[in-house]
mmCIF file of C-alpha atoms in Angstrom:
data_model
loop_
_atom_site.group_PDB
_atom_site.id
_atom_site.type_symbol
_atom_site.label_atom_id
_atom_site.label_comp_id
_atom_site.label_asym_id
_atom_site.label_seq_id
_atom_site.Cartn_x
_atom_site.Cartn_y
_atom_site.Cartn_z
ATOM 1 C CA MET A 1 33.843 73.046 25.150
ATOM 2 C CA ILE A 2 33.782 70.575 28.026
ATOM 3 C CA ASP A 3 36.303 71.159 30.807
ATOM 4 C CA ALA A 4 38.189 67.857 30.914
ATOM 5 C CA ASP A 5 39.221 68.377 34.533
ATOM 6 C CA SER A 6 35.571 68.514 35.604
ATOM 7 C CA LEU A 7 34.714 65.092 34.137
ATOM 8 C CA PRO A 8 35.298 61.660 35.687
ATOM 9 C CA ALA A 9 38.104 59.846 33.862
ATOM 10 C CA ASP A 10 35.862 56.840 33.192
ATOM 11 C CA LEU A 11 32.846 58.802 31.954
ATOM 12 C CA PRO A 12 31.359 56.912 28.987
ATOM 13 C CA LEU A 13 31.867 58.511 25.594
ATOM 14 C CA THR A 14 28.129 58.666 24.938
ATOM 15 C CA GLU A 15 27.642 60.714 28.117
ATOM 16 C CA ARG A 16 30.380 63.104 27.049
ATOM 17 C CA ILE A 17 28.678 63.586 23.693
ATOM 18 C CA VAL A 18 25.271 64.196 25.302
ATOM 19 C CA ARG A 19 26.720 66.826 27.616
ATOM 20 C CA ALA A 20 28.675 68.567 24.851
ATOM 21 C CA MET A 21 26.024 68.409 22.108
ATOM 22 C CA PRO A 22 24.450 71.873 22.733
ATOM 23 C CA GLU A 23 27.822 73.580 22.358
ATOM 24 C CA LEU A 24 29.039 71.663 19.291
ATOM 25 C CA THR A 25 29.232 73.226 15.841
ATOM 26 C CA PRO A 26 27.072 71.734 13.070
ATOM 27 C CA ALA A 27 30.075 69.791 11.736
ATOM 28 C CA GLN A 28 30.895 68.506 15.210
ATOM 29 C CA GLN A 29 27.266 67.545 15.794
ATOM 30 C CA ARG A 30 27.426 65.554 12.565
ATOM 31 C CA MET A 31 30.501 63.737 13.883
ATOM 32 C CA ALA A 32 28.799 63.154 17.234
ATOM 33 C CA ALA A 33 25.777 61.625 15.512
ATOM 34 C CA PHE A 34 28.045 59.383 13.444
ATOM 35 C CA VAL A 35 29.799 58.109 16.582
ATOM 36 C CA LEU A 36 26.518 57.481 18.419
ATOM 37 C CA ASP A 37 25.073 55.574 15.464
ATOM 38 C CA ASN A 38 28.277 53.705 14.558
ATOM 39 C CA THR A 39 30.339 53.422 17.741
ATOM 40 C CA PHE A 40 31.971 50.125 16.800
ATOM 41 C CA ARG A 41 32.723 51.204 13.248
ATOM 42 C CA ALA A 42 34.139 54.528 14.436
ATOM 43 C CA ALA A 43 36.366 52.709 16.913
ATOM 44 C CA THR A 44 38.023 50.828 14.045
ATOM 45 C CA MET A 45 38.869 53.991 12.080
ATOM 46 C CA ARG A 46 42.074 55.965 11.866
ATOM 47 C CA ILE A 47 41.673 59.726 12.023
ATOM 48 C CA ASP A 48 41.833 60.102 8.230
ATOM 49 C CA GLU A 49 39.216 57.362 7.740
ATOM 50 C CA PHE A 50 36.914 58.996 10.280
ATOM 51 C CA ALA A 51 37.333 62.402 8.606
ATOM 52 C CA ASP A 52 36.525 60.955 5.172
ATOM 53 C CA ALA A 53 33.479 59.093 6.486
ATOM 54 C CA VAL A 54 31.970 62.245 7.960
ATOM 55 C CA GLY A 55 33.242 64.652 5.282
ATOM 56 C CA VAL A 56 35.395 66.942 7.447
ATOM 57 C CA SER A 57 39.071 67.854 7.761
ATOM 58 C CA LEU A 58 41.599 66.291 10.104
ATOM 59 C CA ALA A 59 41.769 69.537 12.063
ATOM 60 C CA THR A 60 37.991 69.466 12.549
ATOM 61 C CA VAL A 61 38.214 65.924 13.924
ATOM 62 C CA ASN A 62 40.817 67.000 16.475
ATOM 63 C CA ARG A 63 38.695 69.999 17.470
ATOM 64 C CA PHE A 64 35.756 67.618 17.937
ATOM 65 C CA ALA A 65 37.852 65.437 20.241
ATOM 66 C CA ARG A 66 38.911 68.470 22.301
ATOM 67 C CA ALA A 67 35.286 69.622 22.477
ATOM 68 C CA LEU A 68 34.524 66.334 24.228
ATOM 69 C CA GLY A 69 37.260 66.954 26.788
ATOM 70 C CA PHE A 70 40.037 64.875 25.200
ATOM 71 C CA ASP A 71 43.559 66.029 24.367
ATOM 72 C CA GLY A 72 43.128 64.830 20.777
ATOM 73 C CA TYR A 73 41.701 62.143 18.518
ATOM 74 C CA PRO A 74 43.916 59.286 19.847
ATOM 75 C CA GLN A 75 42.418 59.718 23.321
ATOM 76 C CA CYS A 76 38.922 60.018 21.842
ATOM 77 C CA ARG A 77 39.381 56.807 19.827
ATOM 78 C CA ALA A 78 40.681 55.036 22.932
ATOM 79 C CA ALA A 79 37.381 55.905 24.616
ATOM 80 C CA MET A 80 35.466 54.493 21.635
ATOM 81 C CA VAL A 81 37.480 51.278 21.800
ATOM 82 C CA ARG A 82 36.862 50.780 25.531
ATOM 83 C CA GLY A 83 34.802 47.635 25.928
ATOM 84 C CA TYR A 84 35.561 46.479 22.392
ATOM 85 C CA GLU A 85 39.238 45.578 22.952
ATOM 86 C CA ALA A 86 38.878 41.823 22.451
ATOM 87 C CA THR A 87 36.483 42.286 19.560
ATOM 88 C CA LEU A 88 38.734 44.764 17.789
ATOM 89 C CA ALA A 89 41.980 42.850 18.365
ATOM 90 C CA PRO A 90 41.791 40.731 15.163
ATOM 91 C CA ILE A 91 40.875 43.803 13.108
ATOM 92 C CA GLU A 92 43.911 45.669 14.415
ATOM 93 C CA SER A 93 46.134 42.628 13.788
ATOM 94 C CA LEU A 94 44.912 42.417 10.209
ATOM 95 C CA ARG A 95 45.424 46.156 9.721
ATOM 96 C CA THR A 96 49.010 45.890 10.999
ATOM 97 C CA SER A 97 49.736 42.823 8.869
ATOM 98 C CA LYS A 98 48.429 44.456 5.693
ATOM 99 C CA ALA A 99 50.677 47.451 6.343
ATOM 100 C CA GLN A 100 53.683 45.132 6.074
ATOM 101 C CA ALA A 101 54.802 43.549 2.825
ATOM 102 C CA SER A 102 54.629 39.779 3.369
ATOM 103 C CA ALA A 103 54.772 36.953 0.856
ATOM 104 C CA SER A 104 51.979 34.394 1.019
ATOM 105 C CA PRO A 105 54.329 31.538 2.082
ATOM 106 C CA ASP A 106 55.527 33.689 4.996
ATOM 107 C CA VAL A 107 51.970 34.377 6.112
ATOM 108 C CA MET A 108 51.063 30.693 5.855
ATOM 109 C CA ALA A 109 54.178 29.615 7.757
ATOM 110 C CA ALA A 110 53.482 32.152 10.513
ATOM 111 C CA SER A 111 49.904 30.907 10.878
ATOM 112 C CA LEU A 112 51.073 27.307 11.117
ATOM 113 C CA ALA A 113 53.704 28.319 13.669
ATOM 114 C CA GLN A 114 50.954 29.935 15.755
ATOM 115 C CA ALA A 115 48.920 26.729 15.506
ATOM 116 C CA ILE A 116 51.917 24.713 16.728
ATOM 117 C CA GLU A 117 52.344 27.083 19.677
ATOM 118 C CA ASN A 118 48.655 26.741 20.549
ATOM 119 C CA LEU A 119 48.783 22.958 20.307
ATOM 120 C CA ASP A 120 51.906 22.718 22.437
ATOM 121 C CA TRP A 121 50.399 24.959 25.129
ATOM 122 C CA THR A 122 47.167 22.957 25.114
ATOM 123 C CA ARG A 123 48.988 19.628 25.391
ATOM 124 C CA ARG A 124 51.176 20.820 28.283
ATOM 125 C CA ALA A 125 48.141 22.234 30.100
ATOM 126 C CA LEU A 126 46.215 18.936 30.031
ATOM 127 C CA ASP A 127 45.035 17.809 33.453
ATOM 128 C CA ALA A 128 44.825 14.041 33.861
ATOM 129 C CA GLY A 129 41.891 14.196 36.265
ATOM 130 C CA THR A 130 39.889 16.499 34.028
ATOM 131 C CA CYS A 131 40.532 14.267 31.004
ATOM 132 C CA GLU A 132 39.368 11.169 32.862
ATOM 133 C CA ARG A 133 36.216 12.858 34.140
ATOM 134 C CA ALA A 134 35.434 14.245 30.687
ATOM 135 C CA ILE A 135 35.701 10.904 28.910
ATOM 136 C CA GLU A 136 33.888 9.061 31.692
ATOM 137 C CA SER A 137 31.017 11.577 31.602
ATOM 138 C CA ILE A 138 30.663 11.086 27.849
ATOM 139 C CA LEU A 139 30.613 7.300 28.144
ATOM 140 C CA GLN A 140 28.175 7.283 31.080
ATOM 141 C CA ALA A 141 25.706 9.902 29.775
ATOM 142 C CA HIS A 142 22.214 8.760 28.810
ATOM 143 C CA ARG A 143 21.999 11.457 26.157
ATOM 144 C CA ILE A 144 24.652 13.857 24.849
ATOM 145 C CA TYR A 145 23.752 17.212 23.346
ATOM 146 C CA VAL A 146 26.544 19.134 21.612
ATOM 147 C CA LEU A 147 26.062 22.907 21.666
ATOM 148 C CA GLY A 148 27.912 25.484 19.588
ATOM 149 C CA LEU A 149 26.757 28.704 17.952
ATOM 150 C CA GLY A 150 28.387 30.971 15.415
ATOM 151 C CA ALA A 151 31.726 29.606 14.218
ATOM 152 C CA SER A 152 31.628 27.104 17.084
ATOM 153 C CA GLY A 153 28.588 25.542 15.419
ATOM 154 C CA TYR A 154 30.902 24.001 12.815
ATOM 155 C CA LEU A 155 33.169 22.690 15.583
ATOM 156 C CA ALA A 156 30.151 21.256 17.399
ATOM 157 C CA GLY A 157 29.141 19.433 14.235
ATOM 158 C CA LEU A 158 32.563 17.791 13.961
ATOM 159 C CA LEU A 159 32.476 16.730 17.617
ATOM 160 C CA HIS A 160 29.012 15.252 17.050
ATOM 161 C CA HIS A 161 30.327 13.411 13.999
ATOM 162 C CA GLY A 162 33.322 12.042 15.904
ATOM 163 C CA LEU A 163 31.357 10.832 18.946
ATOM 164 C CA ASP A 164 28.426 9.374 17.050
ATOM 165 C CA PRO A 165 29.958 5.944 16.238
ATOM 166 C CA TYR A 166 30.714 5.252 19.906
ATOM 167 C CA CYS A 167 27.796 6.871 21.772
ATOM 168 C CA GLU A 168 24.252 5.566 21.634
ATOM 169 C CA ASN A 169 22.503 8.938 21.737
ATOM 170 C CA VAL A 170 24.453 12.037 20.708
ATOM 171 C CA GLN A 171 22.747 15.008 19.068
ATOM 172 C CA SER A 172 23.666 18.430 17.790
ATOM 173 C CA VAL A 173 21.433 20.936 19.550
ATOM 174 C CA VAL A 174 21.211 23.781 17.046
ATOM 175 C CA GLY A 175 18.911 23.261 14.090
ATOM 176 C CA ALA A 176 16.852 25.367 11.728
ATOM 177 C CA GLY A 177 15.103 27.046 14.648
ATOM 178 C CA GLY A 178 18.304 28.611 15.973
ATOM 179 C CA SER A 179 18.760 29.418 19.648
ATOM 180 C CA THR A 180 15.090 29.056 20.603
ATOM 181 C CA HIS A 181 15.042 25.569 19.076
ATOM 182 C CA ALA A 182 18.180 24.797 21.084
ATOM 183 C CA ALA A 183 16.431 25.977 24.259
ATOM 184 C CA ARG A 184 13.480 23.668 23.530
ATOM 185 C CA GLN A 185 15.850 20.739 23.083
ATOM 186 C CA LEU A 186 17.823 21.484 26.240
ATOM 187 C CA PHE A 187 14.589 21.830 28.218
ATOM 188 C CA LYS A 188 14.041 18.092 27.735
ATOM 189 C CA LEU A 189 17.312 17.139 29.433
ATOM 190 C CA ARG A 190 17.332 15.495 32.844
ATOM 191 C CA GLU A 191 19.833 14.233 35.381
ATOM 192 C CA GLY A 192 22.191 11.766 33.741
ATOM 193 C CA ASP A 193 22.297 13.683 30.466
ATOM 194 C CA LEU A 194 25.299 15.708 29.293
ATOM 195 C CA VAL A 195 25.690 18.955 27.379
ATOM 196 C CA ILE A 196 29.022 19.677 25.711
ATOM 197 C CA ALA A 197 29.226 23.415 24.982
ATOM 198 C CA LEU A 198 31.898 24.931 22.771
ATOM 199 C CA GLY A 199 32.615 28.655 22.825
ATOM 200 C CA PHE A 200 35.607 30.700 21.686
ATOM 201 C CA PRO A 201 36.298 34.366 20.971
ATOM 202 C CA ARG A 202 34.303 36.134 19.921
ATOM 203 C CA TYR A 203 31.847 34.443 22.294
ATOM 204 C CA VAL A 204 28.211 34.142 21.281
ATOM 205 C CA SER A 205 25.975 35.352 24.092
ATOM 206 C CA ASP A 206 23.236 32.797 23.333
ATOM 207 C CA THR A 207 25.623 29.948 24.173
ATOM 208 C CA VAL A 208 26.283 31.534 27.560
ATOM 209 C CA THR A 209 22.560 32.094 28.158
ATOM 210 C CA LEU A 210 21.662 28.497 27.294
ATOM 211 C CA CYS A 211 24.339 27.073 29.600
ATOM 212 C CA ARG A 212 23.262 29.391 32.399
ATOM 213 C CA ARG A 213 19.666 28.167 32.052
ATOM 214 C CA LEU A 214 20.840 24.606 32.664
ATOM 215 C CA ARG A 215 22.184 25.460 36.120
ATOM 216 C CA GLY A 216 20.100 23.845 38.838
ATOM 217 C CA ARG A 217 18.434 21.334 36.496
ATOM 218 C CA GLY A 218 20.790 18.485 37.384
ATOM 219 C CA VAL A 219 22.248 18.367 33.862
ATOM 220 C CA SER A 220 26.023 18.042 33.618
ATOM 221 C CA VAL A 221 27.734 20.615 31.417
ATOM 222 C CA MET A 222 31.136 20.089 29.850
ATOM 223 C CA VAL A 223 32.679 23.270 28.468
ATOM 224 C CA ILE A 224 35.392 23.436 25.823
ATOM 225 C CA THR A 225 36.719 26.986 25.694
ATOM 226 C CA ASP A 226 39.924 29.001 25.514
ATOM 227 C CA SER A 227 40.694 30.389 28.974
ATOM 228 C CA PRO A 228 39.469 30.839 32.568
ATOM 229 C CA THR A 229 38.280 34.328 31.604
ATOM 230 C CA SER A 230 35.798 32.882 29.097
ATOM 231 C CA PRO A 231 32.173 33.601 30.098
ATOM 232 C CA LEU A 232 31.514 29.867 29.684
ATOM 233 C CA ALA A 233 34.252 28.720 32.081
ATOM 234 C CA PRO A 234 32.309 29.222 35.337
ATOM 235 C CA LEU A 235 29.258 27.455 33.890
ATOM 236 C CA GLY A 236 30.909 24.083 33.299
ATOM 237 C CA ASP A 237 31.056 21.121 35.664
ATOM 238 C CA ILE A 238 34.020 19.976 33.579
ATOM 239 C CA VAL A 239 36.084 22.558 31.684
ATOM 240 C CA ILE A 240 38.701 21.785 29.040
ATOM 241 C CA PHE A 241 40.874 24.714 27.985
ATOM 242 C CA VAL A 242 42.176 24.894 24.432
ATOM 243 C CA ARG A 243 44.430 27.756 23.497
ATOM 244 C CA SER A 244 43.112 29.313 20.276
ATOM 245 C CA LYS A 245 45.241 32.460 19.947
ATOM 246 C CA PRO A 246 44.878 33.712 16.373
ATOM 247 C CA ARG A 247 47.126 35.711 14.096
ATOM 248 C CA LEU A 248 44.743 37.608 11.856
ATOM 249 C CA SER A 249 41.292 36.203 12.557
ATOM 250 C CA SER A 250 39.086 36.310 15.634
ATOM 251 C CA ASN A 251 40.023 32.757 16.594
ATOM 252 C CA SER A 252 42.280 29.906 15.485
ATOM 253 C CA GLU A 253 40.344 26.650 15.188
ATOM 254 C CA ALA A 254 43.340 24.375 14.488
ATOM 255 C CA SER A 255 43.995 23.501 18.134
ATOM 256 C CA VAL A 256 40.257 23.123 18.803
ATOM 257 C CA LEU A 257 39.948 20.655 15.935
ATOM 258 C CA ALA A 258 42.909 18.729 17.343
ATOM 259 C CA MET A 259 41.250 18.605 20.786
ATOM 260 C CA ILE A 260 38.000 17.367 19.242
ATOM 261 C CA ASP A 261 39.951 14.611 17.522
ATOM 262 C CA ALA A 262 41.765 13.847 20.785
ATOM 263 C CA ILE A 263 38.517 13.556 22.751
ATOM 264 C CA CYS A 264 37.041 11.250 20.127
ATOM 265 C CA ASP A 265 40.210 9.125 20.188
ATOM 266 C CA ALA A 266 39.970 8.768 23.968
ATOM 267 C CA VAL A 267 36.278 7.888 23.772
ATOM 268 C CA ALA A 268 36.957 5.274 21.085
ATOM 269 C CA GLN A 269 39.762 3.786 23.171
ATOM 270 C CA ARG A 270 37.485 3.393 26.216
ATOM 271 C CA ALA A 271 34.160 2.569 24.548
ATOM 272 C CA LYS A 272 32.936 -1.018 24.699
ATOM 273 C CA HIS A 273 32.860 -2.877 21.380
ATOM 274 C CA ALA A 274 34.565 0.093 19.664
ATOM 275 C CA VAL A 275 36.428 -2.101 17.172
ATOM 276 C CA ASP A 276 33.328 -4.076 16.225
ATOM 277 C CA ARG A 277 31.253 -0.913 15.806
ATOM 278 C CA ALA A 278 33.936 0.824 13.740
ATOM 279 C CA THR A 279 34.286 -2.222 11.511
ATOM 280 C CA GLU A 280 30.530 -2.555 11.029
ATOM 281 C CA LEU A 281 30.193 1.136 10.263
ATOM 282 C CA THR A 282 33.010 1.000 7.715
ATOM 283 C CA ASP A 283 31.491 -2.043 6.053
ATOM 284 C CA PHE A 284 28.118 -0.292 5.868
ATOM 285 C CA LEU A 285 29.711 2.793 4.286
ATOM 286 C CA LEU A 286 31.660 0.873 1.627
ATOM 287 C CA PRO A 287 29.268 1.768 -1.248
ATOM 288 C CA TRP A 288 30.044 5.464 -0.669
ATOM 289 C CA LEU A 289 33.834 5.116 -0.345
ATOM 290 C CA ASP A 290 36.305 5.634 -3.185
ATOM 291 C CA SER A 291 37.374 2.106 -4.086
ATOM 292 C CA ALA A 292 40.644 3.251 -5.648
ATOM 293 C CA SER A 293 41.886 4.636 -2.329
ATOM 294 C CA LEU A 294 40.839 1.736 -0.106
ATOM 295 C CA ALA A 295 43.888 -0.386 -0.921
ATOM 296 C CA THR A 296 46.267 2.088 0.721
ATOM 297 C CA THR A 297 44.128 3.877 3.306
ATOM 298 C CA ASN A 298 45.462 3.037 6.782
ATOM 299 C CA ALA A 299 47.300 -0.036 5.489
ATOM 300 C CA PRO A 300 50.623 -0.801 7.260
ATOM 301 C CA ALA A 301 53.656 -0.199 5.050
ATOM 302 C CA ASN A 302 54.699 -3.868 5.222
ATOM 303 C CA ALA A 303 51.190 -5.364 4.979
ATOM 304 C CA PRO A 304 50.953 -8.206 2.434
ATOM 305 C CA ALA A 305 48.433 -7.872 -0.342
ATOM 306 C CA SER A 306 45.203 -9.706 0.392
ATOM 307 C CA PRO A 307 41.613 -9.739 -0.832
ATOM 308 C CA VAL A 308 40.510 -8.211 2.453
ATOM 309 C CA MET A 309 42.937 -5.298 2.433
ATOM 310 C CA GLY A 310 41.543 -2.833 -0.047
ATOM 311 C CA ARG A 311 37.984 -3.886 0.568
ATOM 312 C CA ILE A 312 37.553 -2.989 4.243
ATOM 313 C CA VAL A 313 39.286 0.040 5.714
ATOM 314 C CA THR A 314 41.000 -0.689 9.026
ATOM 315 C CA PRO A 315 39.261 1.423 11.713
ATOM 316 C CA GLN A 316 41.386 4.395 12.739
ATOM 317 C CA ARG A 317 40.333 4.577 16.359
ATOM 318 C CA VAL A 318 41.125 1.184 17.926
ATOM 319 C CA ALA A 319 41.338 0.373 21.619
ATOM 320 C CA HIS A 320 45.082 -0.304 21.646
ATOM 321 C CA ALA A 321 45.418 -1.035 25.354
ATOM 322 C CA ALA A 322 42.815 -1.204 28.066
ATOM 323 C CA SER A 323 45.268 0.336 30.537
ATOM 324 C CA ALA A 324 45.787 3.553 28.545
ATOM 325 C CA THR A 325 44.422 6.635 30.291
ATOM 326 C CA ALA A 326 42.248 9.270 28.685
ATOM 327 C CA ALA A 327 44.950 11.868 29.357
ATOM 328 C CA ASN A 328 47.596 9.774 27.584
ATOM 329 C CA VAL A 329 45.400 9.164 24.548
ATOM 330 C CA THR A 330 44.443 12.846 24.385
ATOM 331 C CA ALA A 331 48.051 14.002 24.750
ATOM 332 C CA THR A 332 49.221 11.585 22.054
ATOM 333 C CA SER A 333 46.574 12.803 19.638
ATOM 334 C CA LEU A 334 47.555 16.443 20.261
ATOM 335 C CA ALA A 335 51.237 15.558 19.814
ATOM 336 C CA ASN A 336 50.437 13.975 16.452
ATOM 337 C CA ALA A 337 48.607 17.135 15.410
ATOM 338 C CA THR A 338 51.625 19.221 16.422
ATOM 339 C CA THR A 339 53.909 17.013 14.342
ATOM 340 C CA ALA A 340 51.651 17.366 11.322
ATOM 341 C CA ALA A 341 51.504 21.155 11.705
ATOM 342 C CA THR A 342 55.310 21.282 12.000
ATOM 343 C CA ALA A 343 55.648 19.360 8.756
ATOM 344 C CA SER A 344 53.298 21.820 7.064
ATOM 345 C CA THR A 345 55.366 24.753 8.371
ATOM 346 C CA GLN A 346 58.516 23.195 6.949
ATOM 347 C CA GLY A 347 56.734 22.747 3.634
ATOM 348 C CA ALA A 348 55.756 26.414 3.556
ATOM 349 C CA SER A 349 59.366 27.348 4.346
ATOM 350 C CA THR A 350 60.536 25.195 1.429
ATOM 351 C CA LEU A 351 58.195 27.068 -0.891
ATOM 352 C CA ARG A 352 59.381 30.433 0.451
ATOM 353 C CA ASN A 353 63.051 29.550 0.046
ATOM 354 C CA SER A 354 62.554 28.226 -3.479
ATOM 355 C CA GLY A 355 61.109 31.543 -4.634
ATOM 356 C CA ASN A 356 60.372 31.468 -8.345
ATOM 357 C CA SER A 357 63.247 29.136 -9.215
ATOM 358 C CA GLY A 358 60.878 26.366 -10.240
ATOM 359 C CA ASN A 359 62.715 23.854 -8.021
ATOM 360 C CA VAL A 360 59.610 22.761 -6.165
ATOM 361 C CA SER A 361 57.823 19.785 -7.660
ATOM 362 C CA GLY A 362 54.884 17.855 -6.319
ATOM 363 C CA PRO A 363 52.778 18.674 -3.273
ATOM 364 C CA LEU A 364 54.336 20.162 -0.157
ATOM 365 C CA PRO A 365 54.482 18.030 2.990
ATOM 366 C CA GLY A 366 51.208 18.446 4.845
ATOM 367 C CA ILE A 367 49.631 20.514 2.058
ATOM 368 C CA GLN A 368 48.844 17.741 -0.389
ATOM 369 C CA ASP A 369 45.363 17.035 -1.630
ATOM 370 C CA ARG A 370 43.355 14.505 0.344
ATOM 371 C CA LYS A 371 40.202 12.631 -0.522
ATOM 372 C CA ASP A 372 37.293 12.728 1.872
ATOM 373 C CA SER A 373 37.045 9.349 3.573
ATOM 374 C CA ALA A 374 33.255 9.799 3.986
ATOM 375 C CA SER A 375 33.479 7.967 7.294
#
């Protein structure tokens, strides 16, 4: 057995196992091999789960931990977890939540409440100067490449979709070729071009590598991420922080989606000929739009009936006032998202309070079905 007092407190678990291996029993060697081959999986296991996976008793697991110089399995598991804390956090949250009896409306309301908290934090943390520089860099860029990998790839696609009507040359970097294809695309960029990189927990290392490769090439990088501790934060010339604290998953995308919408609103407000382009695009897309919904989509409540209304959808993103700042437009868009999320939370509370009484009729506020506008 290893003398715990003779070992450095921060000695890696793998080194402890290597040193102890000659003195371990066959059962303990089997546990050691399991940990070496499945360190992350072992770190997620309770003592009973670990014992079942290896086919030993709980007492044998504790003896194994002491053979490695720990007081018991909790200390051994803490060593396994070291370095995986952020990665394991959503797993532990889900484990804790499942151990508690919660009705689905309660879970939904709690998730929406977390989204509201994230949105409110993000809106209050907005920096006017950063917002102005971000929108100006988008409008002035020769070419815009939107970069996101993993779950952020979906977010990157939505940002690409939102910017496309107002920017002459905006592209999504990642294609069928994956990260190497992205590297080939980014290699073509020159001074005056812009990369917008999105990355949230759990961060994809390829996104970090690609942004790092752009340093020194004269290409501006705008980063949208969650905190100053993000590995992407130091790589951005412009950094926008969006709080994405989750409840049960690795990341909450609600606030990120709201920020994407806010950025696109600010770009639309500042872009030249935005109204004309939005109108032309809508007119071009008419054959693919649901004609039954056009009469009410975006129509003012007191708008008189006319042949035009119902045939052409009023563009959503209109330059309301030339004097409006990017920060104001962004903050307003985030505030609207917070209001919508609050309404959804109230709807979930209504469902929870109604129980099985059958008093709820029709869709809940904020949770009603919506048709895809295809625009």
